[in-house]
Every structure is written in C-alpha cells, then in structure tokens.
mmCIF file with all atom_site columns, C-alpha atoms in Angstrom:
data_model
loop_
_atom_site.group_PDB
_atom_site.id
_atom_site.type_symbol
_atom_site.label_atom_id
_atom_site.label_alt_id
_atom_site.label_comp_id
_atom_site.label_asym_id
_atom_site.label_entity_id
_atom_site.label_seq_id
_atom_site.pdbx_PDB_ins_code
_atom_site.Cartn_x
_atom_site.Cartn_y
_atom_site.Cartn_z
_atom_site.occupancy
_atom_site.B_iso_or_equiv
_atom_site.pdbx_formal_charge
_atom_site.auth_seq_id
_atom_site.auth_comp_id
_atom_site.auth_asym_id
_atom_site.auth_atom_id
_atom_site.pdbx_PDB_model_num
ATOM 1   C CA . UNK Q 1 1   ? 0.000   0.000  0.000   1.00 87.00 ? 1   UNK Q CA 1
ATOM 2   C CA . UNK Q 1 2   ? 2.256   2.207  0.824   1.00 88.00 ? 2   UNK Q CA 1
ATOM 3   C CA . UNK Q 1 3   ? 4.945   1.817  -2.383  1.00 89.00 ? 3   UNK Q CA 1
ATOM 4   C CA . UNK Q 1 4   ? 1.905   2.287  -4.653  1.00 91.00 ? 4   UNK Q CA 1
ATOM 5   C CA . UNK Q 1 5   ? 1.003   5.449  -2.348  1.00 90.00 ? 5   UNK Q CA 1
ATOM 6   C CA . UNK Q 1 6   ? 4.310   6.781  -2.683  1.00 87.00 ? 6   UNK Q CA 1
ATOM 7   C CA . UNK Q 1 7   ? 4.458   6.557  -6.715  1.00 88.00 ? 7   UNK Q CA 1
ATOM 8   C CA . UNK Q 1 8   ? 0.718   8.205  -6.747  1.00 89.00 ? 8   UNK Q CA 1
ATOM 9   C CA . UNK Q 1 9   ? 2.032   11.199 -4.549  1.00 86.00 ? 9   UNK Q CA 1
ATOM 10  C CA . UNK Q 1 10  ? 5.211   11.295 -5.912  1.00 82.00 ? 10  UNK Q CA 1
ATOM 11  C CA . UNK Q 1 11  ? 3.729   11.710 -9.608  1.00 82.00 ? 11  UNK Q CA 1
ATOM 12  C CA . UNK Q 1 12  ? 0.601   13.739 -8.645  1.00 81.00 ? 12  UNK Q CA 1
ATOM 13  C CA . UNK Q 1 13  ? 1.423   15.915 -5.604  1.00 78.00 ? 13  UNK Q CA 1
ATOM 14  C CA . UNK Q 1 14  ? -0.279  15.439 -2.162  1.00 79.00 ? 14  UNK Q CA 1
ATOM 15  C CA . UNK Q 1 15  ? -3.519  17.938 -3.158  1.00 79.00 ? 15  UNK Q CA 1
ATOM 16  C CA . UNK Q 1 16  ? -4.019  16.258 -6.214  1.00 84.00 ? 16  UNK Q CA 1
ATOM 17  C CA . UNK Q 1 17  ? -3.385  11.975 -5.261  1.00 86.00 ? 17  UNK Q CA 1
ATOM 18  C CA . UNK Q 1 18  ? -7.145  10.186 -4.447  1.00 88.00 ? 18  UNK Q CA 1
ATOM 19  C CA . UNK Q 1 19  ? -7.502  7.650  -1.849  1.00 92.00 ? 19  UNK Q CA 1
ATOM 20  C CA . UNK Q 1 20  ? -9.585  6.453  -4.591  1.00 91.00 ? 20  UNK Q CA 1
ATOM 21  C CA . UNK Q 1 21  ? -7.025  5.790  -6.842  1.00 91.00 ? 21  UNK Q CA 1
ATOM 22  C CA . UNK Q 1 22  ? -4.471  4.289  -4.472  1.00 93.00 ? 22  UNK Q CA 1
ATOM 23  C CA . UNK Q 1 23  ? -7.136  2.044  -3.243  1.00 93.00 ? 23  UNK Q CA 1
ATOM 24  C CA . UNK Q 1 24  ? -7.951  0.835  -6.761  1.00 92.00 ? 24  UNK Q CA 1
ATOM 25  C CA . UNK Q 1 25  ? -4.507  0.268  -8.209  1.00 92.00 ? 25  UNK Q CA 1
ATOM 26  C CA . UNK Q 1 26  ? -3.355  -1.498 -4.981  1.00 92.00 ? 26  UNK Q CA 1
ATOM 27  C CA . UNK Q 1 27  ? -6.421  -3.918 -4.987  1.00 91.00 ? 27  UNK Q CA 1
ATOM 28  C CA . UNK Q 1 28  ? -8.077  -3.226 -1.708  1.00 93.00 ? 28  UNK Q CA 1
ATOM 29  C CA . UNK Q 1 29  ? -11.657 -0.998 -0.870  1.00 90.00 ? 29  UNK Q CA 1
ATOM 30  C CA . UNK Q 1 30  ? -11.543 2.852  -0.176  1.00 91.00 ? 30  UNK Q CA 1
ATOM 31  C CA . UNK Q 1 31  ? -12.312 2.062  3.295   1.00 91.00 ? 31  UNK Q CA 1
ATOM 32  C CA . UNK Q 1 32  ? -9.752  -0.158 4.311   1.00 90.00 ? 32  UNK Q CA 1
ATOM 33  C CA . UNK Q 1 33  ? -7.152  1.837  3.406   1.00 90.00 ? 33  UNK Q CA 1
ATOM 34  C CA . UNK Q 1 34  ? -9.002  4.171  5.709   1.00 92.00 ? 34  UNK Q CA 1
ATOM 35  C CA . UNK Q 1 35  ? -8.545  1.348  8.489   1.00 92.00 ? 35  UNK Q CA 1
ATOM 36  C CA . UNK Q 1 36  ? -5.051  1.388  8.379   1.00 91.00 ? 36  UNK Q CA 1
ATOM 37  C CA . UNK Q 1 37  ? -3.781  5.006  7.732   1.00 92.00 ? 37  UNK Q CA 1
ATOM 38  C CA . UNK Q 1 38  ? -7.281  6.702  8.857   1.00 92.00 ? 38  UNK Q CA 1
ATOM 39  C CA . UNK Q 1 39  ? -6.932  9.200  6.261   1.00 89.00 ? 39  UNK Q CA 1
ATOM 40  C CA . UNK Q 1 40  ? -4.975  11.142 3.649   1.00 88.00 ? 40  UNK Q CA 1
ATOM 41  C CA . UNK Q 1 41  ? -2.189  12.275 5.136   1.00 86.00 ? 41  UNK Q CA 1
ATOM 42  C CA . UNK Q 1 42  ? -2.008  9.323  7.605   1.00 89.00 ? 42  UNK Q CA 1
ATOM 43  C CA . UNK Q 1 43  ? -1.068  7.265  4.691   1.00 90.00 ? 43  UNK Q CA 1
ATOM 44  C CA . UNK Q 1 44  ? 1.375   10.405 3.656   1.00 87.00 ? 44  UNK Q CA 1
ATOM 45  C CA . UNK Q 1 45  ? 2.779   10.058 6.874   1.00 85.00 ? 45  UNK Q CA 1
ATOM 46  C CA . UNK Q 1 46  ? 3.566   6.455  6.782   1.00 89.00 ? 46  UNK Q CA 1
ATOM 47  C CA . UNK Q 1 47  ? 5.266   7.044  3.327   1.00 88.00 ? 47  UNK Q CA 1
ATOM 48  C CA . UNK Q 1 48  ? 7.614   9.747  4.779   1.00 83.00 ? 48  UNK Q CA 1
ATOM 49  C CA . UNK Q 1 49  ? 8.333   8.172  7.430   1.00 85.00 ? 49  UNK Q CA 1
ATOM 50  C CA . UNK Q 1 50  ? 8.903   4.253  5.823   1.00 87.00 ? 50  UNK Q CA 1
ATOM 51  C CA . UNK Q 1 51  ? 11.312  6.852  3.320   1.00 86.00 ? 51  UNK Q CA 1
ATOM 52  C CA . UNK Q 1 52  ? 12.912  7.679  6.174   1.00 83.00 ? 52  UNK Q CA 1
ATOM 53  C CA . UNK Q 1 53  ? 13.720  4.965  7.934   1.00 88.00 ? 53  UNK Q CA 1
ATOM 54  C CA . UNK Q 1 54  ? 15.081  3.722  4.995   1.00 89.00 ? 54  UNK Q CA 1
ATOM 55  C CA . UNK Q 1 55  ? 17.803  6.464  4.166   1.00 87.00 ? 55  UNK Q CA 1
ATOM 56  C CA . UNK Q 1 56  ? 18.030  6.107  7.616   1.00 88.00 ? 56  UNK Q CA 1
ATOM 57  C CA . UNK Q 1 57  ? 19.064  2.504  7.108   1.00 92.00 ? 57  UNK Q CA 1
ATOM 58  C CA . UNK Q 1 58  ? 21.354  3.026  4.247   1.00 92.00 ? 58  UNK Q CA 1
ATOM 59  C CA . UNK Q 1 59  ? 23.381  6.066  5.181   1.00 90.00 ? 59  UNK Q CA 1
ATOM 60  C CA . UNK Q 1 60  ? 23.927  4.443  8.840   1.00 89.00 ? 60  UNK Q CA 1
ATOM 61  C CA . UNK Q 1 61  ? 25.257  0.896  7.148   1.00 93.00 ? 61  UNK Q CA 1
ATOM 62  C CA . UNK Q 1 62  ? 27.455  3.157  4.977   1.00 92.00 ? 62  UNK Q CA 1
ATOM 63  C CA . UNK Q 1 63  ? 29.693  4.391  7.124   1.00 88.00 ? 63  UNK Q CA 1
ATOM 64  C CA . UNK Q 1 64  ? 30.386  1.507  9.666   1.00 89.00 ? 64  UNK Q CA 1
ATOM 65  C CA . UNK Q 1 65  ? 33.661  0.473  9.420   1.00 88.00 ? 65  UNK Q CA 1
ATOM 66  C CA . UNK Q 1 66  ? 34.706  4.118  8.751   1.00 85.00 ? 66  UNK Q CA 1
ATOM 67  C CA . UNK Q 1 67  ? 37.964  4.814  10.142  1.00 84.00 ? 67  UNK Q CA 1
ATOM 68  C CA . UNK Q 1 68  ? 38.218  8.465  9.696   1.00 83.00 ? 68  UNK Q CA 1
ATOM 69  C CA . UNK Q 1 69  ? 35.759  11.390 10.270  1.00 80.00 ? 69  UNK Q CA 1
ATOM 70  C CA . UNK Q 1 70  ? 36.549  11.920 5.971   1.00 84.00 ? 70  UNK Q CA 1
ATOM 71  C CA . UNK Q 1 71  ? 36.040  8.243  5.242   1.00 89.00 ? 71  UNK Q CA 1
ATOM 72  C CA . UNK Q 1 72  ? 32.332  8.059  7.178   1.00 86.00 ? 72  UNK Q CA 1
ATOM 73  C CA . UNK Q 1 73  ? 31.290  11.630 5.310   1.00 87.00 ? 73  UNK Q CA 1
ATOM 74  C CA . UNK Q 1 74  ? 32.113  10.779 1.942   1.00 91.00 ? 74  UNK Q CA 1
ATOM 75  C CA . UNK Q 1 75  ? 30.091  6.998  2.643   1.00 93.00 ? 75  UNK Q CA 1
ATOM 76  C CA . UNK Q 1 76  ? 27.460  8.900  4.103   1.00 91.00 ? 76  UNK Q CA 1
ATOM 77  C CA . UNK Q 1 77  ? 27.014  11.276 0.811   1.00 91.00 ? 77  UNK Q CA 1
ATOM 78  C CA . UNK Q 1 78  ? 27.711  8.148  -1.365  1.00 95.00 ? 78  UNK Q CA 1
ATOM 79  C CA . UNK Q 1 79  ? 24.849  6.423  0.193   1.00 94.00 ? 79  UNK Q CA 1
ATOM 80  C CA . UNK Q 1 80  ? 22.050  9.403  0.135   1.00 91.00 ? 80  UNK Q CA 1
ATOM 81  C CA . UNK Q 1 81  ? 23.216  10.358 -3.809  1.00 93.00 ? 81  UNK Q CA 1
ATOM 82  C CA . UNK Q 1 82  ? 22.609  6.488  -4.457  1.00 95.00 ? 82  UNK Q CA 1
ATOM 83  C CA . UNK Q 1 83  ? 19.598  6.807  -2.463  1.00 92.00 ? 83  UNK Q CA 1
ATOM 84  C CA . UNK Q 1 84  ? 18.186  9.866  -4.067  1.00 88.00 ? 84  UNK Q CA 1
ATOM 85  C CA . UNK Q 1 85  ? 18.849  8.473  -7.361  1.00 90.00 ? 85  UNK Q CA 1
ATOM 86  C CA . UNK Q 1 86  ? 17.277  4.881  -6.707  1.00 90.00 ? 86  UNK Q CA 1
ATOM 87  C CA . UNK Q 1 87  ? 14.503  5.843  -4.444  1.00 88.00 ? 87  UNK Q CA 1
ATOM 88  C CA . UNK Q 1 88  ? 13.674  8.762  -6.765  1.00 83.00 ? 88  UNK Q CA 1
ATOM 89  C CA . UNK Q 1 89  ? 9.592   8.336  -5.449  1.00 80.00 ? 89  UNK Q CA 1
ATOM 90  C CA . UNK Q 1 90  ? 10.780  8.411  -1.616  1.00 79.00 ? 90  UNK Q CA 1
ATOM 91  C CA . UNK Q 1 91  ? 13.394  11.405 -2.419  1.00 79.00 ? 91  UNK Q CA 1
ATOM 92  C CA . UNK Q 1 92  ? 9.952   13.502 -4.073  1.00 76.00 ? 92  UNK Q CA 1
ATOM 93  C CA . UNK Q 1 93  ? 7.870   12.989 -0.618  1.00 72.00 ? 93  UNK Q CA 1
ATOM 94  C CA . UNK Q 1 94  ? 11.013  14.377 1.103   1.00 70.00 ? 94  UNK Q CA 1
ATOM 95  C CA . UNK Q 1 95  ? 11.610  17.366 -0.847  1.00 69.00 ? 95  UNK Q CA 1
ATOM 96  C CA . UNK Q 1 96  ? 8.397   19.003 -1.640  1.00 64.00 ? 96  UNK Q CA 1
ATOM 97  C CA . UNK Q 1 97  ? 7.641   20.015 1.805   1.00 51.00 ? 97  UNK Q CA 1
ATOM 98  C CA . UNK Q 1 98  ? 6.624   23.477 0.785   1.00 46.00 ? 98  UNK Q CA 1
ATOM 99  C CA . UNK Q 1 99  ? 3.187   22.291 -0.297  1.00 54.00 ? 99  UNK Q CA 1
ATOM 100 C CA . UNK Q 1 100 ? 2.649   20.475 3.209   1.00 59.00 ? 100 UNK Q CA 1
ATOM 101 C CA . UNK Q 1 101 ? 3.721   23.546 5.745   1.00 54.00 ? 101 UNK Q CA 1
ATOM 102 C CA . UNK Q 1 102 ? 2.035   23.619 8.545   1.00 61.00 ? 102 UNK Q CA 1
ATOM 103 C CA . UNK Q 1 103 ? 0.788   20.263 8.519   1.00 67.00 ? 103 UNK Q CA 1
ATOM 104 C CA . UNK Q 1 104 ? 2.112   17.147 10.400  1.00 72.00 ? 104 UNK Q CA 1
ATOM 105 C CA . UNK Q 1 105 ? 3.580   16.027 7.130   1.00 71.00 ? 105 UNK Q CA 1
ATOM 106 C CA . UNK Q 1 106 ? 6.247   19.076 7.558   1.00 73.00 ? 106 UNK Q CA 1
ATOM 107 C CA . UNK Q 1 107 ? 7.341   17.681 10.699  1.00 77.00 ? 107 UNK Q CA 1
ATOM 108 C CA . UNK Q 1 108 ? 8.032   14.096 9.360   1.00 75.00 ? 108 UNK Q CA 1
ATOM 109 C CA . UNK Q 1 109 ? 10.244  15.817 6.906   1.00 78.00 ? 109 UNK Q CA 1
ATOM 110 C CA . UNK Q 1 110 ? 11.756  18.235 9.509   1.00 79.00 ? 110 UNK Q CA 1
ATOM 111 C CA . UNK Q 1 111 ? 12.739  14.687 11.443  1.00 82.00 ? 111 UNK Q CA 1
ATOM 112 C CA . UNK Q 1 112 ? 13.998  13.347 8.577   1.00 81.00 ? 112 UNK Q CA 1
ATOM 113 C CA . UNK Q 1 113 ? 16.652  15.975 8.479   1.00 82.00 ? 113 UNK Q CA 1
ATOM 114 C CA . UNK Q 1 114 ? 17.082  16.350 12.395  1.00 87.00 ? 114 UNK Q CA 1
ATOM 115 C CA . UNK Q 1 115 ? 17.451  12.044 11.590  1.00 83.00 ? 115 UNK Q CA 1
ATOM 116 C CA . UNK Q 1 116 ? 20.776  12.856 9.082   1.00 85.00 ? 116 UNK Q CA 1
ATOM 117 C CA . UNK Q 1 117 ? 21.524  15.897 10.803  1.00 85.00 ? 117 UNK Q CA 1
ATOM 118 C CA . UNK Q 1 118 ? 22.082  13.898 14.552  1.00 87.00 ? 118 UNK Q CA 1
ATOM 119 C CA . UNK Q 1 119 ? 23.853  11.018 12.630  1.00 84.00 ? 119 UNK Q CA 1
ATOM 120 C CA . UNK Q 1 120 ? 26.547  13.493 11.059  1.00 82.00 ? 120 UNK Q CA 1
ATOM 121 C CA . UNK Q 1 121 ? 27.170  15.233 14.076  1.00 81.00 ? 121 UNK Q CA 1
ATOM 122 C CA . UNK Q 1 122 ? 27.912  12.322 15.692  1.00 80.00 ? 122 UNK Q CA 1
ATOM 123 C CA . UNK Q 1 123 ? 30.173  10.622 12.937  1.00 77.00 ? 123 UNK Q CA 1
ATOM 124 C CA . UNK Q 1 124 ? 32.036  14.002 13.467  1.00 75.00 ? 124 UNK Q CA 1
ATOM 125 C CA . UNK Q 1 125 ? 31.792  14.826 16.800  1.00 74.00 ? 125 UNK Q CA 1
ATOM 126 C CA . UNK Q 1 126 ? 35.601  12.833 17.451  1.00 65.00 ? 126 UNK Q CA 1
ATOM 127 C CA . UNK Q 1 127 ? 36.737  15.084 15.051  1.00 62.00 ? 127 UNK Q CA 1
ATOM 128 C CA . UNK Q 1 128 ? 35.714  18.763 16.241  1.00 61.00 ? 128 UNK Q CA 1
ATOM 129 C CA . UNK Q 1 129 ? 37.565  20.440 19.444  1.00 59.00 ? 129 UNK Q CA 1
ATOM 130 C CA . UNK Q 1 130 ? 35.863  18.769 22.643  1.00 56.00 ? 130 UNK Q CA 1
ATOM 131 C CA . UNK Q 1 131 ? 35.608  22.444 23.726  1.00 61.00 ? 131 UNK Q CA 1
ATOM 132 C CA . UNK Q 1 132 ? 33.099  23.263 20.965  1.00 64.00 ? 132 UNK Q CA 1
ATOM 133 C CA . UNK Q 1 133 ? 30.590  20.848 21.329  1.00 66.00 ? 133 UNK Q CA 1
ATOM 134 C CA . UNK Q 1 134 ? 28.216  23.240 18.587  1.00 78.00 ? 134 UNK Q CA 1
ATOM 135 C CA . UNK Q 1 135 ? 30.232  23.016 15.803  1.00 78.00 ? 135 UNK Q CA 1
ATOM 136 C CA . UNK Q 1 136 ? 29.814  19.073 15.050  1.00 78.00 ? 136 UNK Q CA 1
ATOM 137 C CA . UNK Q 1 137 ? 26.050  19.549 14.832  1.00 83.00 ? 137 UNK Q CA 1
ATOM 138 C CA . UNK Q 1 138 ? 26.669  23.742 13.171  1.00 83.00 ? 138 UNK Q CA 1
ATOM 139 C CA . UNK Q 1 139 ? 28.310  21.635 10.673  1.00 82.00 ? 139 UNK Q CA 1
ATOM 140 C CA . UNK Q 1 140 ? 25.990  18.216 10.168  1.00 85.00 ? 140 UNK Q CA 1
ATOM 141 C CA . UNK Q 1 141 ? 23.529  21.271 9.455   1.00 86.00 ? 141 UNK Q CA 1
ATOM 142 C CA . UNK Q 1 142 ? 25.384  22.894 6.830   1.00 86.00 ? 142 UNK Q CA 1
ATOM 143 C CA . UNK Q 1 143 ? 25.910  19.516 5.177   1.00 87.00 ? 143 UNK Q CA 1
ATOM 144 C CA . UNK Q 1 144 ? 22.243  18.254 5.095   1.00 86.00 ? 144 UNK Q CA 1
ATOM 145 C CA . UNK Q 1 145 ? 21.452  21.567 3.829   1.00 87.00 ? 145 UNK Q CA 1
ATOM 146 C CA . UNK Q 1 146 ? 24.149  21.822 1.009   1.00 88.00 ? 146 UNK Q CA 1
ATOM 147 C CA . UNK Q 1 147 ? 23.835  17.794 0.019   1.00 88.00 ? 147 UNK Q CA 1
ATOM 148 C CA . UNK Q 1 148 ? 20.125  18.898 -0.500  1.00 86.00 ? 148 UNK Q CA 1
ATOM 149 C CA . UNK Q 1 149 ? 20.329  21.741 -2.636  1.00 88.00 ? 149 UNK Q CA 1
ATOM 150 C CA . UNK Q 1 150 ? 23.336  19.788 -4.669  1.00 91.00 ? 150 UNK Q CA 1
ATOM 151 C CA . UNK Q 1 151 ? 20.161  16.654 -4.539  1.00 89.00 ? 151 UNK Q CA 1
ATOM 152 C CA . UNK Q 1 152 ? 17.606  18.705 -6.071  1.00 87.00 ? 152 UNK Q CA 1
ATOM 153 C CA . UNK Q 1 153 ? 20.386  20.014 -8.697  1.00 91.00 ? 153 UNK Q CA 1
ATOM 154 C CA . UNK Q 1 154 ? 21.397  16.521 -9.655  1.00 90.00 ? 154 UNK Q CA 1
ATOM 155 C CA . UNK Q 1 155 ? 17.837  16.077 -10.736 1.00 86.00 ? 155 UNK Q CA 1
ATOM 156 C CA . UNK Q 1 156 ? 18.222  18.649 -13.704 1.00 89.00 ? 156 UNK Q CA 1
ATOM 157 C CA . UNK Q 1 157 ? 21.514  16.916 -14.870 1.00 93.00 ? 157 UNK Q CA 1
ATOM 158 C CA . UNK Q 1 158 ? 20.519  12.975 -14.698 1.00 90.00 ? 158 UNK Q CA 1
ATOM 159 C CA . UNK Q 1 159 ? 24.136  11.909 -16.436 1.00 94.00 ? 159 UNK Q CA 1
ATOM 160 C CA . UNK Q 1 160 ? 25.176  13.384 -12.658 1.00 94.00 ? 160 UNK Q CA 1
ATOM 161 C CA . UNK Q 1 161 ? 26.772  10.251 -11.157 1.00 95.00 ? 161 UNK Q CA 1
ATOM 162 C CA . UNK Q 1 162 ? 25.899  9.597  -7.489  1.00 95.00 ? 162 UNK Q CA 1
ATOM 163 C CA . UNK Q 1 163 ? 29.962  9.526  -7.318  1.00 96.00 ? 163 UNK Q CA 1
ATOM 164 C CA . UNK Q 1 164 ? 30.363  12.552 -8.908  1.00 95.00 ? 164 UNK Q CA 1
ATOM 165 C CA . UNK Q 1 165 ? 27.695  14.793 -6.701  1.00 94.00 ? 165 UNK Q CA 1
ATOM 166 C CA . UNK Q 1 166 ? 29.405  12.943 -3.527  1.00 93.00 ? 166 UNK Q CA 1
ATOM 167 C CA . UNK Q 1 167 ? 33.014  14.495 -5.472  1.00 93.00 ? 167 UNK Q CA 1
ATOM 168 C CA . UNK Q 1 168 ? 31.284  17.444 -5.492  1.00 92.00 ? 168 UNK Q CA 1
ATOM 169 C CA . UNK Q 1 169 ? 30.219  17.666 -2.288  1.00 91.00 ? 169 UNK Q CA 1
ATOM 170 C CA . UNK Q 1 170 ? 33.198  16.430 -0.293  1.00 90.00 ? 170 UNK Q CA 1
ATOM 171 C CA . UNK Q 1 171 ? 35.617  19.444 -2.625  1.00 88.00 ? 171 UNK Q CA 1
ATOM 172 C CA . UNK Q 1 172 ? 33.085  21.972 -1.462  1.00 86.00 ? 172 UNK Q CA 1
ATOM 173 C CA . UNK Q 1 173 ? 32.607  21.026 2.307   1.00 83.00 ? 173 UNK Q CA 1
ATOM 174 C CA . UNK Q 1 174 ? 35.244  18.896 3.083   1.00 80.00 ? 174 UNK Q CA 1
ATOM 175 C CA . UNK Q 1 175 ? 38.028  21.769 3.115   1.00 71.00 ? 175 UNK Q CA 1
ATOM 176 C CA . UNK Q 1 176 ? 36.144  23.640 5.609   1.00 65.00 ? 176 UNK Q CA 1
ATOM 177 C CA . UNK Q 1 177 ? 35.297  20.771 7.797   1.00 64.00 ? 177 UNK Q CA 1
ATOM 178 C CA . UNK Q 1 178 ? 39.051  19.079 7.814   1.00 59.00 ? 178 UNK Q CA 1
ATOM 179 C CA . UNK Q 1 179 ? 39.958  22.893 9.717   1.00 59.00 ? 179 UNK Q CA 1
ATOM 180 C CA . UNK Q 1 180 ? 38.644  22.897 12.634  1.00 52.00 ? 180 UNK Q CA 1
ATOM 181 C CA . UNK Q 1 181 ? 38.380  25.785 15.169  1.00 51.00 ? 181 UNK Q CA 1
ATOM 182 C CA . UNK Q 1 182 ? 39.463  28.234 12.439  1.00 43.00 ? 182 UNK Q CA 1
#
C-alpha cells in the first residue's frame, strides 16, 4: 500500500493523489485503506516516514567500518546520492515540503533531516575540538542543507553520477570541515 502510495504522490502531488485511486490500483476498498492510515495524510505520513527509515538505514550501514571522520562523510554522501537516485519516489515525498507547511507532514520531513543531521554530528563529533561541542552539529547542518540543494540540482543533470555529486560535495565542504576551530 504504501509503495503504490508513494508513486501516486510522488507523480501527482499530495492535493491532487485520491484515496480512490491508491485504493484501486493497490487492490483493496476505499475504506480499508481508511482502516489502516485513517486518512490522507495518515497514509502520507507512513510514506515519509517508511522513506525515512530507509535512508536512515542506508546512510547508517554506509559508514560503519569508517575509520576516519573523511572516510564516514564521503560513505554517508555516497549512500544518500545512491539513495536519491534509486529511491527517486521516496526522495519527491522528502523534498516538496513546501506544499505540506504547517501540517504534520512538515514535521516528518523536519525529522527526517534532524534524523541525518544527529547522525553526522555524531560521525564528526571525534573530530571537532571537545571544547566546541556546537560546531559538530553547526556543521551536520550545513551539510544536510548543502547535500540537499546539490540533490535537487542533480535532478536537472541525470548523467550526474551519485559519485560525482558525492566528489562534489566532499571538494566543497570537506576543506572547511578538515579545519577545525578556524
């Protein structure tokens, strides 16, 4: 239910997707799709947050084993350029949140972020003066926000290799992050 949910969102936009619809090309009645997500943007929800978990999943696998600060950062981008790239439905319900402010939809997107945020803060945290415990996450911000910009870019250049935006990224941000308290 919720893969064909994500397509008919990603493809239509919240406003315009009908339960209808989703109900029909998944095979089930209206109304049960009503019993499990009690509405619209219950079923919204459980797409964000089932996209979530996932990039969750892949960008947290990435970078164990990482032996330098560098090393889990460039996994990290490696895994959400694949993931933006392969999950290209899940990546829409994440970055059209300007159609859903002010709704609880906004939120799951705003923890999706705070998600990658907290998990790049703490892959760099080792790496930052003890003394300035704001900069790790000052920084994890700066790269979710940058990675998502260079995200939605990507998708007006599709010959854009997942390697080559994480190139990108890494020239751009890694030179200020490998300084430190400067």
């Amino acid at each position: 239910m919720i893969e064909v949910a994500e397509k008919v969102f990603s493809e239509r936009g919240y406003a315009a997707a009908s339960m209808d619809e989703i109900a029909e090309l998944v095979g089930v009645s209206k109304p049960m799709l009503y019993e499990y997500f009690h509405s619209k943007e219950g079923l919204l929800l459980a797409c964000i947050a089932q996209s979530r978990a996932a990039l969750r999943e892949v960008t947290e696998r990435a970078t164990v084993g990482a032996e330098t600060a560098e090393e889990a950062l460039r996994r990290g981008l490696l895994a959400f350029f694949v993931f933006i790239r392969e999950r290209r439905q899940a990546w829409s319900l994440l970055r059209h949140e300007m159609a859903l402010i002010g709704t609880p939809a906004a939120d799951e997107i705003e923890r999706t972020r705070r998600q990658q945020t907290d998990l790049i803060a703490a892959l760099m945290s080792g790496h930052f003066d003890s003394e300035d415990g704001m900069r790790a996450e000052a920084s994890a911000e700066l790269v979710v926000g940058a990675c998502e910009r260079l995200a939605i870019w990507c998708e007006r250049f599709p010959a854009v290799t997942p390697e080559t935006a994480t190139g990108y990224a890494m020239d751009m941000l890694w030179s200020g992050l490998s300084r430190p308290g400067r």
